[in-house]
Short mmCIF file of C-alpha atoms in Angstrom, two decimals:
data_model
loop_
_atom_site.label_atom_id
_atom_site.label_comp_id
_atom_site.label_asym_id
_atom_site.label_seq_id
_atom_site.Cartn_x
_atom_site.Cartn_y
_atom_site.Cartn_z
CA UNK A 1 79.02 -33.22 -62.18
CA UNK A 2 79.50 -29.73 -60.34
CA UNK A 3 81.84 -27.69 -61.83
CA UNK A 4 85.42 -27.39 -60.13
CA UNK A 5 83.88 -24.12 -58.32
CA UNK A 6 81.06 -25.51 -56.42
CA UNK A 7 83.65 -28.30 -55.44
CA UNK A 8 86.26 -25.57 -54.03
CA UNK A 9 83.34 -24.36 -52.35
CA UNK A 10 82.27 -28.12 -50.16
CA UNK A 11 86.33 -27.82 -49.56
CA UNK A 12 86.29 -24.28 -48.46
CA UNK A 13 83.41 -25.68 -46.27
CA UNK A 14 85.20 -28.42 -44.94
CA UNK A 15 88.26 -26.64 -43.84
CA UNK A 16 86.32 -24.59 -42.18
CA UNK A 17 84.78 -26.40 -40.12
CA UNK A 18 87.73 -28.43 -39.10
CA UNK A 19 89.07 -24.21 -38.20
CA UNK A 20 86.11 -23.93 -35.89
CA UNK A 21 86.79 -27.45 -34.50
CA UNK A 22 90.97 -26.78 -34.01
CA UNK A 23 91.39 -23.38 -33.68
CA UNK A 24 92.26 -21.84 -37.03
CA UNK A 25 95.09 -24.58 -37.50
CA UNK A 26 94.35 -24.70 -40.94
CA UNK A 27 95.35 -23.16 -44.07
CA UNK A 28 93.80 -23.73 -47.73
CA UNK A 29 95.10 -22.22 -51.19
CA UNK A 30 93.84 -22.72 -54.34
CA UNK A 31 95.42 -22.14 -57.51
CA UNK A 32 92.56 -22.51 -60.89
CA UNK A 33 92.78 -20.76 -64.22
CA UNK A 34 89.59 -18.90 -63.87
CA UNK A 35 88.70 -20.31 -67.83
CA UNK A 36 88.85 -23.85 -65.82
CA UNK A 37 86.21 -22.63 -62.64
CA UNK A 38 83.58 -24.03 -64.93
CA UNK A 39 84.98 -27.37 -65.42
CA UNK A 40 82.46 -29.99 -65.13
CA UNK A 41 84.01 -32.90 -62.79
CA UNK A 42 82.58 -35.68 -59.95
CA UNK A 43 81.15 -35.06 -56.91
CA UNK A 44 83.21 -35.47 -54.42
CA UNK A 45 86.79 -35.83 -56.22
CA UNK A 46 89.02 -34.07 -54.63
CA UNK A 47 87.39 -33.17 -50.80
CA UNK A 48 88.13 -36.67 -49.96
CA UNK A 49 92.18 -36.10 -50.51
CA UNK A 50 91.80 -33.14 -48.67
CA UNK A 51 90.05 -34.71 -45.79
CA UNK A 52 93.10 -37.19 -45.46
CA UNK A 53 95.42 -34.06 -45.35
CA UNK A 54 93.30 -33.80 -42.41
CA UNK A 55 93.37 -36.74 -40.56
CA UNK A 56 96.47 -38.51 -41.51
CA UNK A 57 99.01 -35.79 -42.16
CA UNK A 58 98.16 -32.54 -40.43
CA UNK A 59 99.18 -33.81 -36.81
CA UNK A 60 102.74 -32.83 -37.96
CA UNK A 61 102.57 -29.19 -37.78
CA UNK A 62 105.71 -26.43 -39.28
CA UNK A 63 106.85 -24.17 -36.95
CA UNK A 64 104.38 -21.20 -37.44
CA UNK A 65 101.22 -23.84 -35.95
CA UNK A 66 99.53 -24.89 -38.58
CA UNK A 67 98.41 -27.01 -41.53
CA UNK A 68 98.65 -25.80 -44.62
CA UNK A 69 96.66 -27.74 -48.28
CA UNK A 70 97.28 -26.53 -51.44
CA UNK A 71 95.19 -27.16 -54.35
CA UNK A 72 96.51 -26.77 -58.12
CA UNK A 73 95.14 -27.27 -61.60
CA UNK A 74 96.59 -26.87 -64.39
CA UNK A 75 95.98 -28.17 -68.54
CA UNK A 76 98.53 -29.65 -69.80
CA UNK A 77 98.09 -31.16 -73.61
CA UNK A 78 94.93 -33.63 -73.53
CA UNK A 79 95.35 -32.92 -69.38
CA UNK A 80 93.65 -31.25 -67.03
CA UNK A 81 96.47 -32.19 -63.82
CA UNK A 82 95.34 -31.41 -60.07
CA UNK A 83 97.78 -31.56 -57.39
CA UNK A 84 96.45 -31.49 -54.20
CA UNK A 85 99.30 -31.05 -51.85
CA UNK A 86 99.73 -31.01 -47.92
CA UNK A 87 102.89 -30.15 -45.61
CA UNK A 88 102.15 -32.86 -42.94
CA UNK A 89 104.56 -35.70 -42.83
CA UNK A 90 105.20 -38.44 -45.64
CA UNK A 91 103.07 -40.64 -46.61
CA UNK A 92 104.84 -44.35 -46.63
CA UNK A 93 104.20 -44.42 -50.52
CA UNK A 94 103.74 -48.94 -50.58
CA UNK A 95 100.66 -48.14 -48.10
CA UNK A 96 98.85 -45.52 -50.24
CA UNK A 97 99.47 -47.99 -52.98
CA UNK A 98 97.69 -50.71 -52.08
CA UNK A 99 95.16 -48.57 -50.19
CA UNK A 100 94.44 -47.59 -53.85
CA UNK A 101 93.67 -51.40 -55.48
CA UNK A 102 92.41 -52.50 -52.12
CA UNK A 103 88.61 -52.73 -51.75
CA UNK A 104 87.66 -52.03 -48.09
CA UNK A 105 91.10 -50.17 -47.18
CA UNK A 106 90.51 -46.80 -47.83
CA UNK A 107 86.89 -45.86 -48.95
CA UNK A 108 88.26 -41.85 -49.77
CA UNK A 109 91.19 -42.74 -52.77
CA UNK A 110 89.40 -46.63 -53.60
CA UNK A 111 86.47 -44.29 -54.78
CA UNK A 112 88.17 -41.86 -56.78
CA UNK A 113 90.96 -44.21 -58.76
CA UNK A 114 87.55 -45.99 -59.31
CA UNK A 115 85.34 -43.42 -60.89
CA UNK A 116 89.07 -41.96 -61.63
CA UNK A 117 88.79 -45.04 -64.28
CA UNK A 118 85.14 -45.21 -65.13
CA UNK A 119 84.27 -41.89 -66.50
CA UNK A 120 87.96 -40.93 -67.53
CA UNK A 121 89.73 -44.05 -69.34
CA UNK A 122 92.63 -44.93 -69.83
CA UNK A 123 95.74 -43.25 -68.83
CA UNK A 124 93.75 -40.53 -66.44
CA UNK A 125 94.60 -41.85 -62.19
CA UNK A 126 95.50 -41.37 -59.13
CA UNK A 127 99.22 -40.35 -58.19
CA UNK A 128 101.35 -40.55 -55.05
CA UNK A 129 104.18 -38.42 -54.42
CA UNK A 130 106.43 -36.89 -52.06
CA UNK A 131 108.34 -32.98 -52.69
CA UNK A 132 111.78 -32.06 -52.75
CA UNK A 133 110.42 -30.46 -49.46
CA UNK A 134 108.92 -33.37 -48.18
CA UNK A 135 104.80 -32.53 -48.83
CA UNK A 136 102.87 -35.03 -49.91
CA UNK A 137 101.14 -34.54 -53.16
CA UNK A 138 98.16 -36.57 -54.68
CA UNK A 139 98.02 -35.31 -58.66
CA UNK A 140 94.82 -36.18 -60.37
CA UNK A 141 94.86 -36.79 -64.23
CA UNK A 142 91.95 -36.86 -66.26
CA UNK A 143 91.59 -36.39 -69.54
CA UNK A 144 89.95 -33.27 -70.67
CA UNK A 145 87.45 -35.69 -72.70
CA UNK A 146 85.00 -38.22 -70.33
CA UNK A 147 84.76 -41.79 -71.87
CA UNK A 148 81.40 -42.07 -70.61
CA UNK A 149 79.32 -39.18 -69.37
CA UNK A 150 78.00 -41.30 -66.72
CA UNK A 151 79.01 -44.86 -66.29
CA UNK A 152 77.35 -47.73 -65.36
CA UNK A 153 79.96 -50.90 -63.24
CA UNK A 154 80.03 -53.60 -65.21
#
């Protein structure tokens, strides 16, 4: 488990590397309330979603020639809700649903789904969608209380 601010630091480092490779064509914005910055989450919970946005989505660039990724975090009742949104082309929701439940087809996304279930239990999960603006959005909904501090597989 790492503080959310540390996970965001890993993501920023990844984006910095991508920008070296692609001539600063990627912008990252992060909107996390200060009171949630020290929230402990499983390591590498958000970064695979950002990596997938770069790999699968951001070849579709807007008029300004930049890919945009936004990470938002909010407390909503008994959940912490993250949204990772990118301006790449709309994803095939049916294909993503298949990847999310089939081992070996999308290691990053499948792994995130498995870890959310192990750590946070019922009601938590990963939910892909398309925004009204046609952007790809992955929503992570996490129970505020951990199901298990250090989960073990059955």
